[in-house]
Coordinates of N, CA and C in Angstrom, one line a residue:
D12 N -10.0 -39.6 0.6 CA -9.4 -40.0 1.8 C -8.8 -41.5 1.7
I13 N -9.5 -42.4 1.1 CA -9.1 -43.7 0.9 C -7.8 -43.8 0.1
L14 N -7.9 -43.0 -1.1 CA -6.7 -43.0 -1.9 C -5.5 -42.4 -1.2
S15 N -5.7 -41.3 -0.5 CA -4.6 -40.7 0.2 C -4.0 -41.6 1.2
G16 N -4.8 -42.4 2.0 CA -4.4 -43.3 3.0 C -3.5 -44.4 2.3
L17 N -4.0 -44.9 1.2 CA -3.2 -46.0 0.5 C -1.9 -45.5 0.1
V18 N -1.9 -44.3 -0.5 CA -0.6 -43.8 -1.1 C 0.4 -43.5 0.1
E19 N -0.1 -42.9 1.2 CA 0.8 -42.6 2.3 C 1.5 -43.9 2.8
R20 N 0.8 -45.0 2.8 CA 1.3 -46.2 3.3 C 2.1 -47.0 2.2
G21 N 2.1 -46.4 1.0 CA 2.8 -47.1 -0.1 C 2.1 -48.3 -0.6
V22 N 0.8 -48.4 -0.4 CA 0.0 -49.6 -0.8 C -0.8 -49.3 -2.0
L23 N -0.8 -50.2 -3.0 CA -1.6 -50.1 -4.2 C -1.4 -48.8 -4.9
V24 N -0.1 -48.3 -5.0 CA 0.2 -47.0 -5.6 C -0.3 -46.9 -7.1
A25 N 0.1 -48.0 -7.9 CA -0.3 -48.0 -9.3 C -1.8 -47.9 -9.4
E26 N -2.5 -48.6 -8.6 CA -4.0 -48.6 -8.6 C -4.6 -47.2 -8.2
A27 N -3.9 -46.6 -7.3 CA -4.4 -45.2 -6.9 C -4.2 -44.3 -8.0
I28 N -3.1 -44.3 -8.7 CA -2.9 -43.4 -9.9 C -4.0 -43.7 -10.9
A29 N -4.2 -45.0 -11.2 CA -5.2 -45.3 -12.2 C -6.6 -44.9 -11.9
A30 N -6.8 -44.7 -10.6 CA -8.2 -44.3 -10.1 C -8.4 -42.8 -10.3
L31 N -7.3 -42.0 -10.6 CA -7.5 -40.6 -10.8 C -8.0 -40.2 -12.1
R32 N -9.2 -40.5 -12.4 CA -9.9 -40.2 -13.6 C -11.4 -40.2 -13.3
A33 N -12.2 -39.8 -14.3 CA -13.6 -39.7 -14.0 C -14.1 -41.2 -13.7
P34 N -15.1 -41.3 -12.8 CA -15.8 -40.3 -12.1 C -15.2 -39.8 -10.8
V35 N -14.1 -40.4 -10.4 CA -13.4 -40.0 -9.1 C -12.8 -38.6 -9.2
L36 N -12.0 -38.4 -10.2 CA -11.1 -37.2 -10.3 C -11.9 -35.9 -10.1
P37 N -13.0 -35.7 -10.8 CA -13.7 -34.4 -10.6 C -14.2 -34.1 -9.2
R38 N -14.3 -35.1 -8.4 CA -14.9 -35.0 -7.1 C -13.9 -34.7 -6.0
V39 N -12.6 -34.9 -6.3 CA -11.6 -34.7 -5.3 C -11.3 -33.2 -5.1
P40 N -11.4 -32.7 -4.0 CA -11.1 -31.2 -3.8 C -9.6 -31.0 -4.1
L41 N -9.3 -29.8 -4.7 CA -7.9 -29.5 -5.0 C -7.0 -29.6 -3.8
E42 N -7.4 -29.2 -2.7 CA -6.6 -29.2 -1.5 C -6.2 -30.6 -1.1
R43 N -6.9 -31.6 -1.5 CA -6.5 -33.0 -1.2 C -5.9 -33.6 -2.5
L44 N -6.3 -33.2 -3.6 CA -5.7 -33.7 -4.9 C -4.3 -33.4 -5.0
I45 N -3.9 -32.2 -4.7 CA -2.5 -31.7 -5.0 C -1.5 -32.5 -4.2
P46 N -1.6 -32.7 -2.9 CA -0.6 -33.5 -2.1 C -0.7 -34.9 -2.6
L47 N -1.8 -35.4 -3.0 CA -1.9 -36.8 -3.5 C -1.1 -37.0 -4.8
V48 N -1.3 -36.0 -5.7 CA -0.5 -36.1 -7.0 C 1.0 -35.9 -6.7
A49 N 1.3 -35.0 -5.7 CA 2.7 -34.8 -5.4 C 3.4 -36.1 -4.9
K50 N 2.7 -36.8 -4.0 CA 3.2 -38.0 -3.4 C 3.4 -39.1 -4.5
L51 N 2.3 -39.2 -5.4 CA 2.4 -40.2 -6.4 C 3.5 -39.8 -7.4
G52 N 3.7 -38.6 -7.7 CA 4.8 -38.2 -8.6 C 6.1 -38.5 -8.0
E53 N 6.3 -38.5 -6.7 CA 7.6 -38.9 -6.2 C 7.7 -40.4 -6.2
L54 N 6.7 -41.2 -6.0 CA 6.7 -42.6 -5.9 C 6.8 -43.2 -7.3
R55 N 6.1 -42.6 -8.3 CA 6.1 -43.1 -9.7 C 6.2 -42.0 -10.7
P56 N 7.4 -41.3 -10.7 CA 7.6 -40.1 -11.5 C 7.3 -40.2 -12.9
G57 N 7.4 -41.4 -13.5 CA 7.2 -41.5 -15.0 C 5.9 -42.1 -15.3
D58 N 5.0 -42.2 -14.4 CA 3.7 -42.9 -14.7 C 2.8 -41.9 -15.4
D59 N 2.4 -42.2 -16.6 CA 1.6 -41.3 -17.5 C 0.2 -41.2 -17.0
N60 N -0.2 -42.1 -16.1 CA -1.6 -42.0 -15.5 C -1.8 -40.8 -14.7
L61 N -0.8 -40.1 -14.3 CA -0.9 -38.8 -13.6 C -1.4 -37.7 -14.5
R62 N -1.3 -37.9 -15.8 CA -1.6 -36.9 -16.8 C -3.1 -36.4 -16.7
P63 N -4.1 -37.2 -16.6 CA -5.4 -36.6 -16.5 C -5.6 -35.6 -15.3
A64 N -5.1 -36.0 -14.2 CA -5.2 -35.0 -13.0 C -4.5 -33.7 -13.3
L65 N -3.3 -33.8 -13.9 CA -2.6 -32.6 -14.2 C -3.2 -31.8 -15.3
E66 N -3.6 -32.4 -16.3 CA -4.2 -31.7 -17.5 C -5.5 -31.1 -17.3
T67 N -6.4 -31.8 -16.4 CA -7.7 -31.3 -16.3 C -8.0 -30.5 -15.0
R68 N -7.2 -30.7 -14.0 CA -7.5 -30.0 -12.7 C -6.5 -29.0 -12.3
I69 N -5.3 -29.0 -12.9 CA -4.2 -28.1 -12.5 C -3.7 -27.2 -13.6
K70 N -3.5 -27.7 -14.7 CA -2.9 -27.0 -15.8 C -3.8 -25.9 -16.4
P71 N -5.1 -26.2 -16.6 CA -6.0 -25.2 -17.3 C -6.0 -23.8 -16.7
P72 N -5.9 -22.8 -17.5 CA -6.0 -21.4 -17.0 C -7.2 -21.2 -16.1
I73 N -8.3 -21.8 -16.4 CA -9.5 -21.6 -15.6 C -9.3 -22.1 -14.2
A74 N -8.3 -23.0 -13.9 CA -8.1 -23.5 -12.6 C -7.3 -22.6 -11.7
G75 N -6.8 -21.5 -12.3 CA -5.9 -20.6 -11.6 C -6.4 -20.0 -10.3
L76 N -7.7 -19.5 -10.4 CA -8.3 -18.9 -9.2 C -8.5 -19.9 -8.1
A77 N -8.9 -21.1 -8.4 CA -9.0 -22.2 -7.4 C -7.7 -22.6 -6.8
L78 N -6.7 -22.7 -7.7 CA -5.3 -23.0 -7.2 C -4.8 -21.9 -6.2
A79 N -5.1 -20.7 -6.5 CA -4.6 -19.6 -5.7 C -5.2 -19.6 -4.3
K80 N -6.3 -20.4 -4.1 CA -6.9 -20.5 -2.8 C -6.3 -21.7 -2.0
V81 N -5.5 -22.5 -2.6 CA -4.9 -23.6 -1.9 C -3.8 -23.2 -1.1
P82 N -3.6 -23.7 0.1 CA -2.5 -23.2 1.0 C -1.1 -23.3 0.4
S83 N -0.3 -22.4 0.7 CA 1.0 -22.3 0.1 C 1.8 -23.6 0.2
K84 N 1.8 -24.2 1.4 CA 2.6 -25.4 1.7 C 2.2 -26.5 0.8
T85 N 0.9 -26.6 0.5 CA 0.3 -27.6 -0.4 C 0.8 -27.5 -1.8
L86 N 0.8 -26.2 -2.3 CA 1.3 -26.0 -3.7 C 2.8 -26.3 -3.7
L87 N 3.5 -25.9 -2.7 CA 5.0 -26.1 -2.7 C 5.3 -27.6 -2.7
S88 N 4.4 -28.5 -2.1 CA 4.7 -29.9 -2.2 C 4.7 -30.4 -3.6
L89 N 3.8 -29.8 -4.5 CA 3.8 -30.2 -5.9 C 5.0 -29.7 -6.6
A90 N 5.4 -28.4 -6.3 CA 6.6 -27.9 -6.9 C 7.8 -28.7 -6.6
E91 N 7.9 -29.2 -5.4 CA 9.0 -30.0 -5.0 C 9.0 -31.4 -5.8
A92 N 7.8 -31.9 -6.0 CA 7.7 -33.1 -6.7 C 8.1 -33.0 -8.2
A93 N 7.9 -31.8 -8.7 CA 8.4 -31.5 -10.1 C 9.8 -31.8 -10.3
G94 N 10.6 -31.7 -9.2 CA 12.0 -32.0 -9.3 C 12.3 -33.5 -9.6
S95 N 11.3 -34.3 -9.3 CA 11.4 -35.8 -9.5 C 10.7 -36.2 -10.7
S96 N 9.6 -35.5 -11.0 CA 8.7 -35.9 -12.1 C 8.7 -34.9 -13.2
A97 N 9.2 -35.3 -14.4 CA 9.2 -34.4 -15.6 C 7.8 -34.1 -16.0
L98 N 6.9 -35.0 -15.8 CA 5.5 -34.8 -16.2 C 4.8 -33.7 -15.3
I99 N 5.1 -33.7 -14.0 CA 4.6 -32.7 -13.1 C 5.2 -31.3 -13.5
E100 N 6.5 -31.3 -13.8 CA 7.2 -30.1 -14.2 C 6.5 -29.5 -15.5
E101 N 6.3 -30.4 -16.4 CA 5.7 -30.0 -17.7 C 4.3 -29.4 -17.6
L102 N 3.5 -30.1 -16.8 CA 2.1 -29.8 -16.8 C 1.6 -29.0 -15.7
A103 N 2.4 -28.8 -14.6 CA 1.9 -28.2 -13.4 C 2.7 -27.0 -12.9
L104 N 4.0 -27.0 -13.2 CA 4.8 -26.0 -12.5 C 4.5 -24.5 -12.9
D105 N 4.2 -24.3 -14.2 CA 3.8 -22.9 -14.6 C 2.5 -22.5 -14.0
A106 N 1.6 -23.4 -13.9 CA 0.3 -23.1 -13.3 C 0.4 -22.8 -11.8
L107 N 1.3 -23.5 -11.1 CA 1.6 -23.2 -9.7 C 2.1 -21.8 -9.5
A108 N 3.1 -21.4 -10.4 CA 3.7 -20.1 -10.4 C 2.6 -19.0 -10.6
G109 N 1.8 -19.2 -11.6 CA 0.7 -18.3 -11.8 C -0.2 -18.1 -10.7
A110 N -0.6 -19.2 -10.1 CA -1.5 -19.2 -8.9 C -0.9 -18.5 -7.7
A111 N 0.4 -18.8 -7.5 CA 1.1 -18.1 -6.4 C 1.3 -16.6 -6.6
S112 N 1.4 -16.2 -7.9 CA 1.5 -14.8 -8.1 C 0.2 -14.1 -7.8
L113 N -0.9 -14.7 -8.0 CA -2.2 -14.2 -7.7 C -2.4 -14.0 -6.1
A114 N -1.8 -14.9 -5.4 CA -2.0 -15.0 -3.9 C -0.7 -14.5 -3.2
A115 N 0.2 -13.8 -3.9 CA 1.5 -13.5 -3.3 C 1.4 -12.7 -2.0
R116 N 0.5 -11.8 -1.9 CA 0.4 -11.0 -0.7 C -0.1 -11.8 0.5
S117 N -0.7 -12.9 0.3 CA -1.1 -13.7 1.4 C -0.2 -14.9 1.7
W118 N 0.8 -15.1 0.9 CA 1.7 -16.2 1.2 C 2.8 -15.8 2.1
P119 N 3.3 -16.7 3.0 CA 4.5 -16.4 3.8 C 5.7 -16.1 2.9
A120 N 6.5 -15.2 3.3 CA 7.6 -14.8 2.5 C 8.5 -15.9 2.1
E121 N 8.8 -16.8 3.1 CA 9.7 -17.9 2.8 C 9.1 -18.9 1.8
D122 N 7.8 -19.1 1.8 CA 7.2 -20.0 0.8 C 7.3 -19.4 -0.6
L123 N 7.1 -18.1 -0.7 CA 7.3 -17.4 -2.0 C 8.7 -17.6 -2.5
A124 N 9.6 -17.3 -1.6 CA 11.0 -17.4 -2.0 C 11.4 -18.8 -2.5
R125 N 10.9 -19.8 -1.8 CA 11.2 -21.2 -2.1 C 10.6 -21.5 -3.5
L126 N 9.4 -21.0 -3.8 CA 8.9 -21.3 -5.1 C 9.7 -20.6 -6.2
M127 N 10.1 -19.4 -5.9 CA 11.0 -18.7 -6.9 C 12.2 -19.5 -7.2
V128 N 12.8 -20.1 -6.2 CA 14.0 -21.0 -6.4 C 13.7 -22.2 -7.2
H129 N 12.5 -22.8 -6.9 CA 12.1 -24.0 -7.7 C 11.9 -23.6 -9.2
M130 N 11.3 -22.5 -9.4 CA 11.1 -22.1 -10.8 C 12.4 -21.7 -11.5
A131 N 13.3 -21.0 -10.8 CA 14.5 -20.6 -11.4 C 15.4 -21.8 -11.8
H132 N 15.3 -22.9 -11.1 CA 16.1 -24.1 -11.3 C 15.4 -25.1 -12.2
S133 N 14.2 -24.8 -12.7 CA 13.5 -25.7 -13.6 C 14.1 -25.5 -15.0
K134 N 14.4 -26.6 -15.7 CA 15.0 -26.5 -17.0 C 14.0 -26.0 -18.0
N135 N 12.7 -26.3 -17.8 CA 11.7 -26.0 -18.8 C 10.8 -24.8 -18.5
C136 N 10.7 -24.5 -17.2 CA 9.7 -23.5 -16.8 C 10.3 -22.2 -16.1
H137 N 11.6 -22.0 -16.2 CA 12.2 -20.9 -15.5 C 11.8 -19.6 -16.1
S138 N 11.4 -19.5 -17.3 CA 11.1 -18.3 -18.0 C 9.7 -18.2 -18.6
T139 N 8.8 -19.1 -18.1 CA 7.4 -19.0 -18.6 C 6.7 -17.8 -18.1
V140 N 5.6 -17.6 -18.7 CA 4.8 -16.4 -18.3 C 4.4 -16.4 -16.8
G141 N 4.0 -17.6 -16.3 CA 3.7 -17.8 -14.9 C 4.9 -17.5 -14.0
A142 N 6.1 -18.0 -14.4 CA 7.3 -17.8 -13.7 C 7.7 -16.3 -13.6
Q143 N 7.6 -15.6 -14.7 CA 8.0 -14.2 -14.7 C 7.0 -13.4 -13.8
E144 N 5.7 -13.7 -13.9 CA 4.8 -13.0 -13.0 C 5.1 -13.3 -11.6
L145 N 5.4 -14.6 -11.3 CA 5.8 -14.9 -9.9 C 7.0 -14.1 -9.4
Y146 N 8.1 -14.0 -10.2 CA 9.2 -13.3 -9.8 C 8.9 -11.8 -9.5
T147 N 8.1 -11.2 -10.3 CA 7.7 -9.8 -10.1 C 6.9 -9.6 -8.9
Q148 N 5.8 -10.4 -8.7 CA 4.9 -10.3 -7.6 C 5.5 -10.7 -6.3
A149 N 6.3 -11.7 -6.3 CA 7.0 -12.2 -5.1 C 8.0 -11.2 -4.6
T150 N 8.8 -10.6 -5.5 CA 9.7 -9.6 -5.2 C 9.1 -8.4 -4.5
E151 N 8.0 -8.0 -5.1 CA 7.2 -6.8 -4.5 C 6.6 -7.2 -3.1
A152 N 6.1 -8.4 -3.0 CA 5.5 -8.8 -1.8 C 6.5 -9.0 -0.6
I153 N 7.6 -9.6 -0.9 CA 8.6 -9.9 0.1 C 9.4 -8.7 0.5
G154 N 9.8 -7.9 -0.5 CA 10.6 -6.7 -0.2 C 12.0 -7.0 0.2
A155 N 12.5 -6.2 1.1 CA 14.0 -6.2 1.5 C 14.4 -7.5 2.1
E156 N 13.5 -8.4 2.5 CA 13.9 -9.6 3.1 C 14.3 -10.7 2.1
L157 N 14.0 -10.5 0.8 CA 14.2 -11.5 -0.2 C 15.6 -11.9 -0.4
P158 N 16.6 -11.0 -0.5 CA 18.0 -11.5 -0.7 C 18.4 -12.5 0.4
K159 N 18.1 -12.2 1.6 CA 18.5 -13.0 2.7 C 17.8 -14.4 2.6
L160 N 16.5 -14.4 2.3 CA 15.8 -15.6 2.2 C 16.4 -16.5 1.1
L161 N 16.7 -15.9 -0.1 CA 17.2 -16.7 -1.2 C 18.5 -17.3 -0.9
T162 N 19.4 -16.6 -0.2 CA 20.7 -17.2 0.1 C 20.5 -18.3 1.1
E163 N 19.6 -18.1 2.1 CA 19.4 -19.2 3.1 C 18.9 -20.4 2.5
I164 N 17.9 -20.3 1.5 CA 17.3 -21.4 0.9 C 18.4 -22.2 0.0
L165 N 19.2 -21.4 -0.7 CA 20.2 -22.0 -1.5 C 21.2 -22.8 -0.6
A166 N 21.6 -22.2 0.5 CA 22.5 -22.9 1.4 C 21.9 -24.1 2.0
E167 N 20.6 -24.0 2.4 CA 19.9 -25.2 3.0 C 19.8 -26.3 2.0
A168 N 19.5 -26.0 0.7 CA 19.4 -27.0 -0.3 C 20.8 -27.7 -0.6
A169 N 21.8 -26.9 -0.5 CA 23.2 -27.4 -0.8 C 23.5 -28.4 0.3
Q170 N 23.2 -28.1 1.5 CA 23.5 -29.0 2.7 C 22.7 -30.3 2.6
A171 N 21.4 -30.1 2.3 CA 20.5 -31.3 2.2 C 20.9 -32.2 1.1
K172 N 21.4 -31.7 0.0 CA 21.8 -32.5 -1.1 C 23.3 -32.8 -1.2
S173 N 24.0 -32.3 -0.2 CA 25.5 -32.5 -0.2 C 26.1 -32.0 -1.4
L174 N 25.7 -30.8 -1.9 CA 26.3 -30.3 -3.1 C 27.7 -29.9 -2.9
S175 N 28.5 -30.0 -4.0 CA 29.8 -29.5 -4.0 C 29.8 -28.0 -4.0
R176 N 31.0 -27.4 -3.8 CA 31.0 -25.9 -3.8 C 30.8 -25.4 -5.2
A177 N 31.2 -26.2 -6.2 CA 31.0 -25.8 -7.6 C 29.5 -25.8 -7.9
D178 N 28.8 -26.8 -7.4 CA 27.3 -26.9 -7.7 C 26.6 -25.7 -6.9
Q179 N 27.0 -25.4 -5.7 CA 26.4 -24.3 -5.0 C 26.6 -23.0 -5.7
A180 N 27.8 -22.7 -6.2 CA 28.1 -21.5 -6.9 C 27.3 -21.5 -8.2
D181 N 27.2 -22.6 -8.9 CA 26.5 -22.6 -10.2 C 25.0 -22.4 -10.0
Q182 N 24.4 -22.9 -8.9 CA 23.0 -22.6 -8.6 C 22.8 -21.2 -8.3
A183 N 23.6 -20.5 -7.6 CA 23.5 -19.1 -7.3 C 23.6 -18.3 -8.6
A184 N 24.6 -18.7 -9.4 CA 24.7 -18.0 -10.7 C 23.5 -18.2 -11.6
K185 N 22.9 -19.4 -11.6 CA 21.7 -19.6 -12.4 C 20.6 -18.8 -11.9
L186 N 20.4 -18.6 -10.6 CA 19.4 -17.8 -10.0 C 19.5 -16.3 -10.5
I187 N 20.8 -15.9 -10.4 CA 21.0 -14.5 -10.9 C 20.7 -14.3 -12.4
Q188 N 21.0 -15.3 -13.2 CA 20.7 -15.2 -14.6 C 19.2 -15.1 -14.9
V189 N 18.5 -16.0 -14.2 CA 17.0 -16.0 -14.4 C 16.3 -14.8 -13.9
L190 N 16.8 -14.3 -12.7 CA 16.1 -13.2 -12.1 C 16.4 -11.8 -12.8
A191 N 17.6 -11.7 -13.3 CA 18.1 -10.4 -13.8 C 17.2 -9.7 -14.8
P192 N 16.6 -10.4 -15.8 CA 15.7 -9.6 -16.7 C 14.3 -9.3 -16.2
V193 N 13.9 -10.0 -15.1 CA 12.5 -9.9 -14.8 C 12.2 -9.3 -13.4
V194 N 13.2 -9.3 -12.5 CA 12.9 -8.8 -11.1 C 13.2 -7.3 -11.0
P195 N 12.2 -6.5 -10.7 CA 12.4 -5.1 -10.5 C 13.3 -4.8 -9.3
N196 N 14.0 -3.7 -9.3 CA 14.8 -3.3 -8.1 C 15.6 -4.4 -7.6
S197 N 16.4 -5.1 -8.4 CA 17.0 -6.4 -8.0 C 18.4 -6.2 -7.5
E198 N 18.9 -5.0 -7.4 CA 20.3 -4.7 -7.0 C 20.6 -5.4 -5.7
G199 N 19.7 -5.4 -4.7 CA 20.0 -6.0 -3.4 C 20.1 -7.5 -3.5
I200 N 19.3 -8.1 -4.4 CA 19.3 -9.6 -4.6 C 20.7 -9.9 -5.2
F201 N 21.1 -9.2 -6.2 CA 22.3 -9.5 -6.9 C 23.5 -9.3 -6.0
Q202 N 23.5 -8.3 -5.2 CA 24.6 -8.1 -4.3 C 24.8 -9.2 -3.3
V203 N 23.7 -9.7 -2.7 CA 23.8 -10.8 -1.8 C 24.2 -12.1 -2.5
L204 N 23.5 -12.4 -3.6 CA 23.8 -13.6 -4.3 C 25.2 -13.6 -4.9
G205 N 25.6 -12.4 -5.3 CA 26.9 -12.2 -5.8 C 28.0 -12.5 -4.8
E206 N 27.7 -12.1 -3.5 CA 28.6 -12.5 -2.5 C 28.7 -14.0 -2.3
F207 N 27.5 -14.6 -2.4 CA 27.5 -16.1 -2.3 C 28.3 -16.8 -3.4
V208 N 28.2 -16.2 -4.6 CA 29.0 -16.8 -5.7 C 30.5 -16.5 -5.5
E209 N 30.8 -15.3 -5.1 CA 32.2 -14.9 -4.9 C 32.9 -15.8 -3.9
K210 N 32.1 -16.3 -2.9 CA 32.6 -17.2 -1.9 C 33.2 -18.4 -2.5
Y211 N 32.5 -18.8 -3.6 CA 32.9 -20.1 -4.3 C 33.4 -19.8 -5.7
A212 N 33.8 -18.6 -6.0 CA 34.1 -18.1 -7.3 C 35.1 -19.1 -8.0
K213 N 36.2 -19.5 -7.3 CA 37.2 -20.3 -8.0 C 36.6 -21.7 -8.3
H214 N 35.4 -22.0 -7.8 CA 34.9 -23.3 -8.0 C 33.8 -23.3 -9.1
L215 N 33.5 -22.1 -9.7 CA 32.5 -22.0 -10.7 C 32.9 -22.8 -11.9
S216 N 31.9 -23.6 -12.4 CA 32.1 -24.4 -13.6 C 31.9 -23.5 -14.9
V217 N 32.1 -24.1 -16.0 CA 31.9 -23.3 -17.3 C 30.4 -22.9 -17.4
V218 N 29.5 -23.8 -16.9 CA 28.1 -23.5 -16.9 C 27.8 -22.3 -16.0
G219 N 28.3 -22.3 -14.8 CA 28.1 -21.2 -13.9 C 28.6 -19.9 -14.4
K220 N 29.8 -19.9 -15.1 CA 30.4 -18.7 -15.6 C 29.5 -18.2 -16.8
A221 N 28.9 -19.1 -17.5 CA 28.1 -18.7 -18.7 C 26.8 -18.1 -18.1
S222 N 26.3 -18.6 -17.0 CA 25.1 -18.0 -16.4 C 25.3 -16.6 -16.0
L223 N 26.4 -16.3 -15.4 CA 26.7 -14.9 -15.0 C 26.9 -14.0 -16.2
S224 N 27.5 -14.5 -17.3 CA 27.7 -13.7 -18.5 C 26.4 -13.4 -19.1
L225 N 25.5 -14.3 -19.1 CA 24.1 -14.0 -19.7 C 23.3 -13.1 -18.8
A226 N 23.6 -13.1 -17.5 CA 22.8 -12.2 -16.6 C 23.1 -10.7 -16.8
F227 N 24.3 -10.4 -17.3 CA 24.7 -9.1 -17.4 C 25.2 -8.8 -18.8

């Protein structure tokens, strides 16, 4: 609680990260540790002192069942921080996907879809074992609502980041490329995302066109 309070106020951030090791680290409940690591990752994305928490409490396969019991919004906060911190992406993102796949039936549909998008857009983790299991379990759990959710999330992200039309189209194309080999019964997803890409087809970059070529 003391560490969390300091970090939330932006006070003694480097010291808080350095404190995340034995004997303190093993005693922090996962439900509190994960948002703490997420916040620290956003404030100091390159700080290697985050490594012990990630390597010993989140990455190990044995942590999977415990992670699966953590609320979806809490796990999502760490997935979002992976966009800023390469260390979190490397050491935590696949574990988060695996945990979410175990708890897919209990997660809100929107949270599952958001994690799918985070995984699909990860340079290093979009096709890991955890990611592929997430795509499969999330697709089955969400059902017919998934295409609509995915396009809404992409549009929301584009607006929040002020993405160009080319970037929006490329992101949709990348999502199609990643999901094509692993998502069962994906015709509905591709139809809706395809319409999204078609809307900006003339703005597709070389990268976006390559993604679509690889998808099919």
